[in-house]
Short mmCIF file of C-alpha atoms in Angstrom, two decimals:
data_model
loop_
_atom_site.label_atom_id
_atom_site.label_comp_id
_atom_site.label_asym_id
_atom_site.label_seq_id
_atom_site.Cartn_x
_atom_site.Cartn_y
_atom_site.Cartn_z
CA MET Y 284 -127.09 101.86 -62.23
CA ASN Y 285 -129.26 100.09 -60.24
CA THR Y 286 -133.23 100.69 -60.55
CA ILE Y 287 -133.44 103.11 -57.49
CA ALA Y 288 -130.43 105.21 -58.45
CA ALA Y 289 -131.91 105.57 -61.75
CA GLU Y 290 -135.22 106.35 -60.46
CA ILE Y 291 -133.84 108.98 -58.35
CA VAL Y 292 -131.39 110.21 -60.95
CA SER Y 293 -134.21 110.46 -63.43
CA VAL Y 294 -136.67 112.26 -61.21
CA GLY Y 295 -134.75 115.01 -60.62
CA LEU Y 296 -134.22 115.39 -64.23
CA LEU Y 297 -137.58 115.46 -65.20
CA LEU Y 298 -137.84 118.16 -62.27
CA GLY Y 299 -135.17 120.18 -63.14
CA VAL Y 300 -136.33 120.00 -67.00
CA LEU Y 301 -139.98 121.31 -65.58
CA ALA Y 302 -138.67 123.62 -63.46
CA PHE Y 303 -136.91 125.42 -66.50
CA ALA Y 304 -140.01 125.12 -68.69
CA VAL Y 305 -141.92 127.35 -66.05
CA VAL Y 306 -138.99 129.98 -65.43
CA ARG Y 307 -137.37 129.97 -69.06
CA PRO Y 308 -134.23 131.91 -67.56
CA ARG Y 309 -133.64 134.55 -70.52
CA GLY Y 310 -136.62 133.54 -72.47
CA LEU Y 311 -134.18 130.16 -73.35
CA PRO Y 312 -136.66 127.38 -75.12
CA GLU Y 313 -137.74 124.70 -72.98
CA ALA Y 314 -135.64 122.12 -75.13
CA VAL Y 315 -132.31 123.33 -73.65
CA ALA Y 316 -132.87 121.60 -70.74
CA ALA Y 317 -134.86 118.83 -71.84
CA VAL Y 318 -132.11 117.36 -74.46
CA PRO Y 319 -129.49 117.22 -72.63
CA ALA Y 320 -131.57 115.74 -69.65
CA ALA Y 321 -132.87 112.75 -72.29
CA LEU Y 322 -129.25 112.36 -73.57
CA LEU Y 323 -128.13 112.10 -69.51
CA VAL Y 324 -130.83 109.24 -69.13
CA ILE Y 325 -129.54 107.17 -71.88
CA VAL Y 326 -125.76 107.68 -70.97
CA LEU Y 327 -126.58 106.75 -67.55
CA GLY Y 328 -128.52 103.54 -68.38
CA ALA Y 329 -131.49 104.77 -66.98
CA VAL Y 330 -133.50 103.89 -70.38
CA SER Y 331 -131.63 102.03 -72.92
CA PRO Y 332 -131.26 103.72 -76.36
CA ALA Y 333 -133.52 101.38 -78.24
CA ASP Y 334 -136.22 101.86 -75.58
CA ALA Y 335 -135.28 106.08 -76.05
CA TRP Y 336 -135.96 105.57 -79.90
CA GLU Y 337 -138.89 103.47 -79.50
CA GLN Y 338 -140.39 106.21 -77.55
CA THR Y 339 -139.23 108.64 -80.06
CA ARG Y 340 -140.72 106.93 -82.76
CA THR Y 341 -143.68 106.74 -81.12
CA LEU Y 342 -144.42 110.50 -80.52
CA LEU Y 343 -143.17 111.34 -83.89
CA PRO Y 344 -146.43 111.08 -85.64
CA VAL Y 345 -147.94 113.39 -82.70
CA VAL Y 346 -145.33 115.59 -82.85
CA VAL Y 347 -145.80 116.06 -86.13
CA PHE Y 348 -149.51 116.79 -85.85
CA LEU Y 349 -148.73 119.28 -83.13
CA ALA Y 350 -146.49 121.24 -85.48
CA ALA Y 351 -149.10 121.03 -88.19
CA VAL Y 352 -151.83 122.66 -85.89
CA LEU Y 353 -149.66 125.21 -84.79
CA VAL Y 354 -148.98 126.63 -88.00
CA LEU Y 355 -152.75 126.08 -88.95
CA ALA Y 356 -153.88 128.59 -86.07
CA GLN Y 357 -151.38 130.95 -86.74
CA LEU Y 358 -152.16 131.13 -90.52
CA CYS Y 359 -155.80 131.60 -89.03
CA ALA Y 360 -154.79 134.36 -86.82
CA GLU Y 361 -153.17 136.16 -89.66
CA GLU Y 362 -156.20 135.88 -91.85
CA GLY Y 363 -158.21 137.69 -88.92
CA LEU Y 364 -159.91 134.81 -87.95
CA PHE Y 365 -159.56 135.59 -84.28
CA ALA Y 366 -160.33 138.99 -84.47
CA ALA Y 367 -163.57 138.90 -86.60
CA ALA Y 368 -164.88 136.05 -83.74
CA GLY Y 369 -164.03 139.01 -80.76
CA ASP Y 370 -165.85 141.94 -83.28
CA LEU Y 371 -168.92 139.07 -83.50
CA VAL Y 372 -168.74 138.47 -79.94
CA ALA Y 373 -168.90 141.96 -79.53
CA ARG Y 374 -171.59 143.01 -81.33
CA VAL Y 375 -174.06 139.99 -80.50
CA CYS Y 376 -173.48 140.83 -76.62
CA GLY Y 377 -174.35 144.72 -77.31
CA GLY Y 378 -172.19 145.73 -74.31
CA ARG Y 379 -173.69 143.60 -71.92
CA PRO Y 380 -170.81 141.74 -69.91
CA ARG Y 381 -172.87 138.65 -68.75
CA ARG Y 382 -173.58 138.12 -72.70
CA LEU Y 383 -170.10 138.98 -73.37
CA LEU Y 384 -169.16 136.28 -71.12
CA GLY Y 385 -171.17 133.70 -72.78
CA GLY Y 386 -169.86 135.01 -76.09
CA VAL Y 387 -165.86 134.53 -75.01
CA PHE Y 388 -166.92 130.82 -73.38
CA ALA Y 389 -168.70 129.73 -76.84
CA VAL Y 390 -165.73 131.25 -79.10
CA ALA Y 391 -163.08 129.77 -76.75
CA ALA Y 392 -164.44 126.34 -76.28
CA VAL Y 393 -164.82 126.15 -80.03
CA ILE Y 394 -161.45 127.39 -80.93
CA THR Y 395 -159.87 125.10 -78.31
CA ALA Y 396 -161.46 122.11 -79.69
CA VAL Y 397 -160.65 123.06 -83.40
CA LEU Y 398 -157.36 124.67 -83.21
CA SER Y 399 -155.48 123.66 -79.94
CA LEU Y 400 -155.54 125.22 -76.63
CA ASP Y 401 -152.45 126.86 -77.49
CA ALA Y 402 -154.56 128.80 -80.08
CA THR Y 403 -157.10 130.27 -77.21
CA VAL Y 404 -154.22 130.91 -75.11
CA VAL Y 405 -151.54 132.72 -77.59
CA LEU Y 406 -153.84 133.89 -79.97
CA LEU Y 407 -157.41 134.61 -78.40
CA THR Y 408 -156.74 136.19 -75.20
CA PRO Y 409 -154.99 139.04 -76.59
CA VAL Y 410 -158.26 139.67 -78.74
CA VAL Y 411 -160.44 139.19 -75.49
CA PHE Y 412 -158.41 141.84 -74.03
CA ALA Y 413 -159.00 144.40 -76.74
CA THR Y 414 -162.87 143.22 -77.36
CA ALA Y 415 -163.28 144.09 -73.44
CA ALA Y 416 -161.64 147.52 -73.97
CA ARG Y 417 -163.76 148.32 -76.90
CA VAL Y 418 -166.98 148.16 -75.23
CA GLY Y 419 -165.71 149.21 -71.62
CA ALA Y 420 -166.12 146.16 -69.78
CA ARG Y 421 -163.80 144.65 -67.06
CA PRO Y 422 -161.54 142.06 -68.60
CA ARG Y 423 -160.53 139.81 -65.64
CA PRO Y 424 -163.91 137.28 -65.88
CA HIS Y 425 -163.28 136.85 -70.11
CA VAL Y 426 -159.69 136.68 -69.57
CA TYR Y 427 -159.92 134.14 -66.99
CA ALA Y 428 -162.36 132.46 -69.17
CA CYS Y 429 -159.53 131.85 -71.76
CA THR Y 430 -157.21 129.74 -69.75
CA HIS Y 431 -160.07 127.85 -67.74
CA LEU Y 432 -161.67 127.04 -71.50
CA ALA Y 433 -158.09 126.29 -72.91
CA ASN Y 434 -157.94 123.37 -70.36
CA SER Y 435 -161.70 122.51 -69.38
CA ALA Y 436 -162.82 123.14 -73.49
CA SER Y 437 -159.54 120.78 -74.80
CA LEU Y 438 -161.47 117.36 -74.23
CA LEU Y 439 -163.88 117.15 -77.39
CA LEU Y 440 -161.32 116.18 -80.60
CA PRO Y 441 -157.84 114.68 -80.61
CA VAL Y 442 -156.49 117.87 -81.81
CA SER Y 443 -157.91 119.99 -79.07
CA ASN Y 444 -154.54 119.14 -76.84
CA LEU Y 445 -151.47 117.72 -77.17
CA THR Y 446 -152.24 115.05 -74.00
CA ASN Y 447 -155.45 114.01 -76.14
CA LEU Y 448 -153.24 113.24 -79.31
CA LEU Y 449 -151.27 110.72 -76.97
CA ALA Y 450 -154.29 109.11 -75.29
CA PHE Y 451 -156.04 109.35 -78.78
CA THR Y 452 -152.84 106.89 -80.28
CA ALA Y 453 -153.31 104.70 -76.87
CA SER Y 454 -156.76 104.27 -76.90
CA GLY Y 455 -156.92 102.42 -80.35
CA LEU Y 456 -160.48 104.77 -80.98
CA SER Y 457 -161.49 106.16 -84.20
CA PHE Y 458 -161.25 109.99 -84.39
CA THR Y 459 -165.61 110.12 -84.49
CA ARG Y 460 -165.51 107.72 -81.67
CA PHE Y 461 -163.34 109.71 -79.30
CA ALA Y 462 -165.27 112.98 -80.29
CA VAL Y 463 -168.38 110.75 -79.70
CA LEU Y 464 -167.51 109.74 -76.05
CA MET Y 465 -165.91 112.74 -75.25
CA ALA Y 466 -168.91 115.15 -76.66
CA LEU Y 467 -171.14 115.12 -73.31
CA PRO Y 468 -167.97 115.58 -70.73
CA TRP Y 469 -166.72 118.37 -72.89
CA LEU Y 470 -170.42 120.04 -72.62
CA ALA Y 471 -170.65 119.07 -68.97
CA ALA Y 472 -167.22 120.66 -68.08
CA ILE Y 473 -167.88 123.88 -70.10
CA ALA Y 474 -171.49 124.19 -68.41
CA VAL Y 475 -169.94 124.11 -64.66
CA GLU Y 476 -167.09 126.45 -65.57
CA TYR Y 477 -169.77 128.97 -66.80
CA VAL Y 478 -171.86 128.90 -63.86
CA VAL Y 479 -169.13 129.19 -61.52
CA PHE Y 480 -167.73 132.15 -63.45
CA ARG Y 481 -171.36 133.74 -63.14
CA ARG Y 482 -170.95 133.98 -59.48
CA PHE Y 483 -167.23 134.27 -58.95
CA PHE Y 484 -167.17 137.34 -61.41
CA ALA Y 485 -170.68 138.95 -60.14
CA ALA Y 486 -169.04 141.83 -59.28
CA ASP Y 487 -166.96 142.42 -62.48
CA LEU Y 488 -170.11 141.33 -64.91
CA ALA Y 489 -172.29 143.87 -62.77
CA ALA Y 490 -169.73 146.59 -63.83
CA GLY Y 491 -171.51 147.79 -66.95
CA ALA Y 492 -170.55 147.94 -70.74
CA HIS Y 493 -171.30 149.97 -74.04
CA ALA Y 494 -172.09 148.42 -77.35
CA PRO Y 495 -168.79 148.78 -80.04
CA ARG Y 496 -168.89 151.45 -82.44
CA THR Y 497 -170.03 150.78 -85.77
CA ASP Y 498 -167.39 151.75 -88.19
CA GLU Y 499 -164.28 149.45 -86.30
CA ARG Y 500 -166.62 146.02 -88.03
CA GLN Y 501 -163.99 143.26 -88.84
CA PRO Y 502 -164.46 141.33 -92.02
CA LEU Y 503 -164.76 137.35 -91.60
CA PRO Y 504 -162.07 135.30 -93.60
CA VAL Y 505 -164.73 133.13 -95.43
CA PHE Y 506 -161.82 131.35 -97.51
CA THR Y 507 -160.34 130.56 -94.01
CA LEU Y 508 -163.18 129.24 -92.37
CA VAL Y 509 -163.76 126.88 -95.66
CA VAL Y 510 -160.27 125.73 -95.28
CA LEU Y 511 -160.80 124.84 -91.90
CA GLY Y 512 -164.12 123.27 -92.06
CA LEU Y 513 -162.41 120.97 -95.08
CA THR Y 514 -159.41 120.13 -92.42
CA LEU Y 515 -161.96 119.27 -89.86
CA ALA Y 516 -163.73 116.93 -92.33
CA GLY Y 517 -160.53 115.82 -93.46
CA PHE Y 518 -159.82 114.28 -89.84
CA VAL Y 519 -163.09 112.33 -90.19
CA VAL Y 520 -162.73 110.91 -93.26
CA THR Y 521 -158.92 109.94 -92.76
CA SER Y 522 -159.65 108.36 -89.52
CA PHE Y 523 -162.47 106.02 -91.37
CA ALA Y 524 -159.89 105.08 -94.29
CA GLY Y 525 -157.19 104.33 -91.35
CA ILE Y 526 -155.07 107.01 -92.41
CA GLU Y 527 -153.17 109.26 -89.98
CA PRO Y 528 -154.99 112.22 -89.40
CA LEU Y 529 -152.21 114.32 -89.32
CA TRP Y 530 -152.00 114.28 -93.30
CA ALA Y 531 -155.20 116.30 -93.02
CA ALA Y 532 -153.55 119.01 -90.71
CA VAL Y 533 -150.70 119.23 -92.61
CA ALA Y 534 -153.01 119.31 -95.79
CA GLY Y 535 -155.19 122.45 -94.02
CA ALA Y 536 -151.81 124.47 -93.14
CA ALA Y 537 -150.32 123.89 -96.62
CA VAL Y 538 -153.13 125.03 -98.45
CA LEU Y 539 -153.43 128.46 -96.12
CA ALA Y 540 -150.02 128.83 -96.21
CA ALA Y 541 -149.78 128.32 -99.89
CA ARG Y 542 -151.81 131.13 -100.30
CA ALA Y 543 -149.89 133.47 -97.22
CA LEU Y 544 -146.80 133.39 -99.18
CA ARG Y 545 -148.36 133.78 -102.54
CA ARG Y 546 -149.85 137.03 -100.99
CA ARG Y 547 -146.49 137.89 -99.15
CA ARG Y 548 -148.60 137.55 -95.56
CA THR Y 549 -145.97 135.43 -94.16
CA THR Y 550 -142.64 133.96 -95.39
CA VAL Y 551 -140.97 130.63 -95.02
CA THR Y 552 -139.14 131.65 -91.94
CA GLY Y 553 -142.45 132.54 -90.09
CA LEU Y 554 -143.74 129.28 -91.25
CA VAL Y 555 -141.14 127.61 -89.38
CA ARG Y 556 -141.24 129.66 -86.23
CA ALA Y 557 -145.42 129.22 -85.77
CA ALA Y 558 -144.41 125.34 -85.90
CA SER Y 559 -142.16 125.34 -82.85
CA PRO Y 560 -139.51 123.08 -83.99
CA LEU Y 561 -137.98 123.78 -80.70
CA PHE Y 562 -140.82 122.97 -78.54
CA CYS Y 563 -141.36 119.78 -80.64
CA LEU Y 564 -138.01 119.05 -79.86
CA PHE Y 565 -138.56 119.38 -75.80
CA VAL Y 566 -142.11 117.28 -76.35
CA LEU Y 567 -139.53 114.21 -77.67
CA ALA Y 568 -137.15 114.66 -75.43
CA LEU Y 569 -139.33 115.15 -72.34
CA GLY Y 570 -140.91 111.73 -73.89
CA VAL Y 571 -137.45 110.17 -73.11
CA VAL Y 572 -136.96 111.47 -69.74
CA VAL Y 573 -140.60 110.26 -68.49
CA LYS Y 574 -139.85 106.93 -70.14
CA ALA Y 575 -136.71 106.62 -67.85
CA VAL Y 576 -139.01 107.87 -64.71
CA VAL Y 577 -142.12 105.18 -65.62
CA ASP Y 578 -139.63 102.45 -66.30
CA ASN Y 579 -137.79 102.37 -63.24
CA GLY Y 580 -140.52 102.59 -60.80
CA LEU Y 581 -142.91 105.06 -61.38
CA ASP Y 582 -145.21 102.46 -63.72
CA SER Y 583 -145.48 100.34 -60.60
CA GLY Y 584 -146.40 102.68 -57.95
CA ILE Y 585 -149.08 104.02 -60.59
CA GLY Y 586 -150.09 100.35 -61.41
CA TRP Y 587 -150.65 100.02 -57.30
CA LEU Y 588 -152.70 102.96 -57.10
CA LEU Y 589 -154.85 102.85 -60.37
CA PRO Y 590 -158.00 100.70 -60.56
CA ASP Y 591 -158.31 98.74 -63.61
CA SER Y 592 -162.19 98.68 -64.43
CA SER Y 593 -164.37 100.88 -66.51
CA SER Y 594 -166.65 101.25 -63.09
CA LEU Y 595 -167.82 104.55 -62.16
CA LEU Y 596 -165.71 104.66 -59.00
CA SER Y 597 -162.82 103.01 -60.89
CA LEU Y 598 -163.27 106.19 -63.64
CA LEU Y 599 -163.37 108.95 -60.47
CA ALA Y 600 -160.61 107.58 -58.99
CA ILE Y 601 -158.48 107.50 -62.25
CA ALA Y 602 -159.57 110.81 -62.98
CA ALA Y 603 -158.74 112.43 -59.45
CA ILE Y 604 -155.36 110.73 -59.47
CA ALA Y 605 -154.51 112.03 -62.71
CA ALA Y 606 -155.26 115.62 -61.99
CA VAL Y 607 -153.12 115.12 -58.91
CA LEU Y 608 -150.39 114.01 -60.84
CA ALA Y 609 -151.01 116.68 -63.34
CA ASN Y 610 -150.72 119.41 -60.96
CA ALA Y 611 -147.42 117.73 -59.40
CA ILE Y 612 -145.31 117.00 -62.61
CA ASN Y 613 -147.24 119.17 -64.99
CA ASN Y 614 -150.19 117.40 -67.47
CA LEU Y 615 -147.96 116.42 -70.26
CA PRO Y 616 -145.72 114.05 -68.10
CA ALA Y 617 -148.38 112.89 -66.25
CA ILE Y 618 -150.38 111.50 -69.38
CA LEU Y 619 -147.28 110.17 -70.69
CA ALA Y 620 -146.81 108.02 -67.09
CA LEU Y 621 -150.44 107.05 -67.03
CA LEU Y 622 -150.81 105.72 -70.68
CA PRO Y 623 -148.59 102.53 -70.47
CA VAL Y 624 -150.58 101.57 -66.96
CA VAL Y 625 -154.05 102.30 -67.95
CA ALA Y 626 -154.08 101.86 -71.93
CA PRO Y 627 -154.52 98.22 -71.19
CA ALA Y 628 -157.57 98.60 -69.40
CA GLY Y 629 -159.64 100.00 -72.55
CA PRO Y 630 -160.72 103.37 -73.79
CA GLY Y 631 -162.71 104.27 -70.51
CA PRO Y 632 -159.77 104.27 -68.47
CA VAL Y 633 -157.59 105.87 -71.17
CA LEU Y 634 -160.61 108.77 -71.70
CA ALA Y 635 -161.03 109.12 -67.56
CA ALA Y 636 -156.72 109.93 -67.38
CA LEU Y 637 -157.57 112.18 -70.19
CA ILE Y 638 -160.38 113.91 -67.97
CA GLY Y 639 -157.76 114.06 -65.13
CA VAL Y 640 -155.02 115.82 -66.77
CA ASN Y 641 -156.87 118.27 -69.03
CA LEU Y 642 -159.36 119.76 -65.97
CA GLY Y 643 -156.92 119.37 -63.06
CA PRO Y 644 -154.60 121.95 -64.26
CA ASN Y 645 -157.08 124.77 -63.69
CA LEU Y 646 -155.75 124.38 -59.62
CA THR Y 647 -152.52 125.26 -60.37
CA TYR Y 648 -150.05 127.44 -62.40
CA VAL Y 649 -147.92 124.38 -63.24
CA GLY Y 650 -150.62 122.19 -64.28
CA SER Y 651 -150.20 123.24 -67.90
CA LEU Y 652 -147.42 124.55 -70.26
CA ALA Y 653 -150.87 126.85 -71.47
CA THR Y 654 -151.71 128.48 -68.18
CA LEU Y 655 -148.06 129.36 -68.04
CA LEU Y 656 -148.25 131.09 -71.41
CA TRP Y 657 -151.32 132.59 -70.76
CA ARG Y 658 -149.51 134.23 -67.38
CA ARG Y 659 -147.05 135.84 -69.82
CA ILE Y 660 -149.68 137.43 -72.12
CA LEU Y 661 -151.51 138.92 -68.78
CA HIS Y 662 -147.91 140.35 -68.05
CA GLU Y 663 -147.52 141.75 -71.69
CA HIS Y 664 -151.08 143.47 -70.79
CA ASP Y 665 -149.69 144.81 -67.40
CA SER Y 666 -152.11 142.63 -65.64
CA GLU Y 667 -151.18 139.90 -62.74
CA ALA Y 668 -152.97 136.67 -62.36
CA GLU Y 669 -152.90 136.78 -58.36
CA LEU Y 670 -152.00 133.48 -56.97
CA GLY Y 671 -154.84 133.55 -54.45
CA HIS Y 672 -157.62 134.35 -57.13
CA PHE Y 673 -156.54 131.62 -59.14
CA THR Y 674 -156.35 129.20 -56.86
CA ARG Y 675 -160.02 130.01 -55.28
CA LEU Y 676 -161.24 129.79 -58.55
CA GLY Y 677 -159.44 126.59 -59.22
CA LEU Y 678 -161.02 124.70 -56.02
CA LEU Y 679 -164.52 126.12 -57.22
CA THR Y 680 -164.54 124.48 -60.53
CA VAL Y 681 -161.60 121.48 -60.57
CA PRO Y 682 -163.66 119.15 -58.52
CA ALA Y 683 -167.03 119.89 -59.95
CA THR Y 684 -165.93 119.48 -63.43
CA LEU Y 685 -163.82 116.53 -62.74
CA VAL Y 686 -167.06 114.75 -61.09
CA VAL Y 687 -169.30 115.87 -63.36
CA SER Y 688 -167.31 115.20 -66.92
CA THR Y 689 -166.22 111.72 -65.39
CA VAL Y 690 -169.82 110.84 -64.51
CA ALA Y 691 -171.10 111.79 -68.09
CA LEU Y 692 -168.35 110.00 -69.82
CA TRP Y 693 -169.50 107.15 -67.66
CA GLY Y 694 -172.77 107.44 -68.89
CA THR Y 695 -171.94 107.54 -72.15
CA LEU Y 696 -169.96 104.40 -72.26
CA ARG Y 697 -173.12 102.44 -70.50
CA LEU Y 698 -175.40 104.15 -73.52
CA ILE Y 699 -173.25 103.43 -76.72
CA GLY Y 700 -170.32 101.26 -75.25
#
């Protein structure tokens, strides 16, 4: 098969895999389409078995890390961490919707940064629905905050997003240096989102609410918080020791899992389900398909478009192109396609590409799998995410967050190198 035919077939299979992941007919897992597509690109010669294996081997530690964080987040939810956070926000805000929005922003930003965007979308969104109902507030601004913050607040740590894990591996940065470089872009994106939300949802936030009842207090899971704190400290220690941070995530998940099993609050089957093995398989298979797309022409196209310096204009261009690519083919394939091109230019272009693929998906439903998951949760609560509403909000937030976060990254790079 010549290069042009291989690229056409690979792109067709990638689009088919993504369409299947969006629709998920009969609730079938994403891997049902991704695994055959990966095998097909190998059989047709679009990617060699050796290159496919190398791509899988490279992604495997990232996927194990993802599985451990998913288990950790699920066990935190079962220990009541999210319910306690929602209860705390409701009490602190005292029936004032504007303060409630600020509380949801704070909780969603922290949960996204520490436990990944999936935890915010899947585990926090139902809690926010329940919290809004408890105080009689209109849920829309607070629920929309969950999906926007799941993307925008996922810039801070390597564990916040699967795209971060991929970029972290390619950047050559330590865990702490990654966090230091992304702290200001993270805060800038959240601040812009908050200002836009306050104006965009002004009518909903002015509708009023009432204080929660005092007899519904949720206990704080102290043991879970301690394990979570030690796990975060473990990320820093392992990074300084030159050990894969995934072992800290595995250790934290193992401690909570052992406790939950001993107390019969979960089962081995439940733990395996929480690790989402079929989704992990989907990520590995998707990596092979994207490898075929990149090697047969996309790398040349992206390389021609992307600047290779760390100047402000170059970083802005990289972030913008990454955002467009994320909305065209989803942010996970986008970062897989971008990294081989931007990684040789250093951490600055890698992190600019990450800003693009993490903030860009707030513009369209298909930009990230987290947004698609969020839509399903809204349907389960008899709510609709109107396309026009979602897009208008995205048009107001995405360009602004992209610019301020990229400028913040450039400033941080200039200050600390």
